[in-house]
Structure formats: structure tokens, C-alpha cells
Amino acid sequence: MPALVNNNAPIGEDATDVIYALRKQSDETKICREMVKKLSQSEMETAARSSYKYLSKSLDGRCSSEEREHYAMAMALRYLRVAKGDQLSALASMKSTIAYREEIDVDGLRRCFYESDNPDESKANRYDRYRSNLFEQLSTAKAYVRGYDIKGRALYPMIPRRNNSFDPEWYLKGYVYMMERALACTERKTEGL
């Protein structure tokens, strides 16, 4: 709460600011909960997996439905704030992003370097293909995650002159993978904020 206190304000205004901030936070939470209720179970899982922390825990089977809802609500809150409180616009954008994440298999891209002893042969073959294509994209270091800014956000420098890719699909997936790595680093450093 210290960030909400204005030391130069007349007595009483600080309390009003705090009450307003808490009321706004409560309203946002209620709207986000409504947004998450409108998602299917599959969509909610994909929304929660946008958090690297949740993805890591879910692979071990250590996540509860409450945690899934919590991480899905975190995604909903980001979209609600971008849409400036417009619930319908935020939900439409969120569902569109969820569909896109499933279409290009963002979770598969994120997990392909970690799951080597997968009993499912088709998934193992797919991850082998992902690894080789991503390695080709990442070997030039045209983009990388390096260090943090003052607020703990990962830095993501891009050097376009190093681009040597002529495959549009893997060009895009390489950048998506690197952005996901940057977001995972930021989430780890800032405790998800």
C-alpha cells in the first residue's frame, strides 16, 4: 500500500485514494472472474499455461484447479487493462490469443528442450523437429534474452542484420519462443508481476 500514499495531499485524501484503488482492484477481480467463467476448460488451461510458473508445475501434475483459475485470471487481468475495462473486447482478444497459442503450439515450443524421455513417439518426433528448427533459428543470436531493467523485466535485444532465415513459419516461431523465454525470465524475477 505505500505506493498509493501521497505525502503531499491534505489529510483524508490518502484514504480516498486507497479506497478508490481497492475498489478498482475489486471490480477488476470480479470482471476477470466473469471472463474466466466464460472460457472452456481447455481454454482455461491454455490461459493458465501462458504463465511459465504454472506450465512447469502442471507438467509435474502439481497444480490444483484453484491455481489454474488464478493464472487464467492473471491473463484475463492483462487483457482487461489493455482493453481499458471493456470486458467484451478483452474476452474476445483473450480467446483469440488462446486459439493462436494452440494453433502454433506455444507450449510444445516451450517444452521441446525439456522433455527428452517422452514415451509418446509422435510427440517425441514433433519435439525433435521443433528443437532442430529452433536451434537453426537461434544459432545466429538475432534475438536473445540478456539481463533485466530496473523493474526486473527481461531485456530482449534484437539484431535484424543477423537474420538468415527464409522459412516464414520458423522465423515467427523462433521469435515467439524467445519472447516466451523473456516472459518466463521476467515472471521469475518479478514473482509474476
C-alpha positions in Angstrom: 0.0 0.0 0.0 2.8 2.5 0.4 2.8 3.3 -3.3 -0.7 4.6 -3.0 0.1 7.1 -0.3 0.5 10.7 -1.4 2.5 12.6 1.3 1.7 16.0 -0.2 -2.0 15.5 -0.1 -4.2 17.1 2.6 -5.3 14.7 5.4 -8.1 12.4 4.2 -7.2 12.3 0.5 -4.8 9.4 1.0 -7.6 7.3 2.4 -9.8 8.2 -0.5 -7.1 7.2 -2.9 -6.6 3.9 -1.2 -10.3 3.2 -1.1 -10.6 4.0 -4.8 -7.6 1.8 -5.7 -9.0 -1.1 -3.6 -12.5 -0.7 -5.1 -11.0 -0.6 -8.6 -9.0 -3.8 -7.9 -12.1 -5.5 -6.5 -14.1 -4.5 -9.6 -11.3 -5.8 -11.9 -11.1 -9.1 -10.0 -14.9 -9.6 -10.3 -14.8 -8.9 -14.1 -11.8 -11.2 -14.6 -13.6 -13.9 -12.7 -16.6 -13.5 -15.1 -14.3 -13.6 -18.1 -12.6 -16.8 -16.9 -16.0 -18.4 -16.3 -16.8 -17.9 -20.0 -13.8 -20.0 -21.0 -14.0 -23.7 -21.7 -11.8 -26.0 -19.5 -9.3 -26.3 -22.4 -9.2 -22.6 -22.9 -8.7 -22.0 -19.2 -5.8 -24.5 -19.2 -4.2 -22.8 -22.1 -4.7 -19.4 -20.5 -3.1 -20.6 -17.3 -0.2 -22.1 -19.2 0.7 -18.7 -20.5 2.4 -18.5 -17.1 5.7 -20.3 -17.2 5.4 -21.0 -13.4 2.0 -22.8 -14.0 3.3 -24.7 -17.0 6.3 -26.0 -15.0 4.1 -27.1 -12.1 1.4 -28.6 -14.4 3.9 -30.9 -16.1 4.6 -32.5 -12.7 0.9 -32.7 -12.0 1.1 -30.4 -9.0 -1.5 -27.8 -10.0 -4.9 -27.5 -8.5 -8.0 -26.1 -10.2 -7.7 -23.0 -7.9 -4.1 -22.4 -9.2 -5.3 -22.8 -12.8 -8.1 -20.3 -12.2 -5.6 -17.9 -10.6 -3.2 -18.0 -13.5 -6.0 -17.7 -16.1 -7.3 -14.7 -14.1 -3.9 -13.1 -14.4 -4.0 -13.4 -18.1 -7.6 -12.0 -18.1 -6.4 -9.0 -16.0 -3.7 -8.2 -18.5 -6.3 -8.2 -21.3 -8.8 -6.2 -19.3 -6.3 -3.5 -18.6 -5.2 -3.3 -22.2 -8.9 -3.0 -23.3 -9.3 -0.2 -20.7 -12.0 -2.1 -18.8 -14.0 -3.3 -21.8 -14.9 -6.8 -20.8 -16.2 -7.9 -24.2 -13.2 -6.6 -26.1 -10.8 -8.1 -23.5 -12.5 -11.5 -23.7 -12.5 -11.6 -27.5 -8.8 -10.7 -27.6 -8.0 -13.3 -24.9 -9.9 -16.0 -26.8 -8.1 -15.1 -30.0 -4.7 -15.3 -28.3 -5.6 -18.6 -26.7 -6.6 -20.0 -30.1 -3.4 -18.7 -31.7 -1.3 -20.2 -28.9 -2.9 -23.6 -29.5 -2.6 -23.2 -33.3 1.2 -22.7 -33.3 1.7 -25.0 -30.2 3.4 -22.5 -28.0 3.5 -25.0 -25.1 5.2 -27.5 -27.4 7.8 -24.9 -28.4 8.5 -24.1 -24.7 8.7 -27.7 -23.6 10.7 -29.3 -26.5 14.0 -28.6 -24.9 12.9 -30.1 -21.5 11.1 -33.3 -22.4 13.7 -35.8 -23.8 12.4 -39.1 -22.5 8.8 -38.8 -23.7 7.1 -42.2 -24.2 4.8 -40.8 -26.9 6.7 -41.3 -30.1 4.7 -38.8 -32.2 5.2 -36.1 -29.6 8.9 -37.0 -29.3 9.3 -36.7 -33.1 7.5 -33.4 -33.1 9.7 -32.1 -30.3 12.8 -33.3 -32.2 11.6 -31.3 -35.2 10.9 -28.3 -33.0 14.4 -28.5 -31.4 16.2 -28.7 -34.8 14.3 -25.8 -36.3 14.6 -23.6 -33.2 18.3 -24.4 -33.0 18.7 -23.2 -36.5 16.7 -20.0 -35.8 18.5 -19.3 -32.5 22.1 -20.1 -33.6 22.6 -16.7 -35.2 21.7 -14.8 -32.0 19.5 -12.4 -33.9 17.5 -12.1 -30.7 18.3 -13.1 -27.2 17.3 -12.6 -23.5 20.0 -10.8 -21.5 19.7 -9.1 -18.2 16.9 -7.1 -16.6 15.8 -3.5 -16.4 15.3 -1.6 -13.1 11.8 -3.1 -12.7 13.0 -6.7 -13.2 11.7 -7.1 -16.7 13.9 -9.2 -19.0 15.8 -7.4 -21.8 15.2 -8.7 -25.3 17.7 -7.2 -27.8 17.0 -7.9 -31.5 19.7 -7.6 -34.2 17.9 -7.8 -37.5 21.1 -7.9 -39.6 21.8 -11.4 -38.2 18.6 -12.8 -39.8 19.4 -15.6 -42.2 16.0 -17.4 -42.2 13.9 -17.8 -45.3 11.3 -20.0 -43.7 8.5 -17.7 -42.5 6.9 -20.3 -40.2 10.1 -21.0 -38.2 11.1 -17.3 -38.4 8.0 -16.5 -36.5 8.2 -19.5 -34.1 11.8 -18.6 -33.3 10.7 -15.1 -32.2 7.7 -16.5 -30.3 10.0 -18.9 -28.5 12.4 -16.1 -27.5 9.6 -13.9 -26.3 8.3 -16.7 -24.2 11.8 -17.1 -22.7 11.9 -13.4 -21.9 8.4 -13.6 -20.3 9.5 -16.6 -18.2 12.6 -14.7 -17.0 10.5 -11.7 -16.1 8.0 -13.8 -14.3 10.7 -15.5 -12.3 12.4 -12.2 -11.4 9.3 -10.2 -10.5 7.3 -13.0 -8.9 4.8 -12.8 -11.7 4.1 -9.0 -11.6 
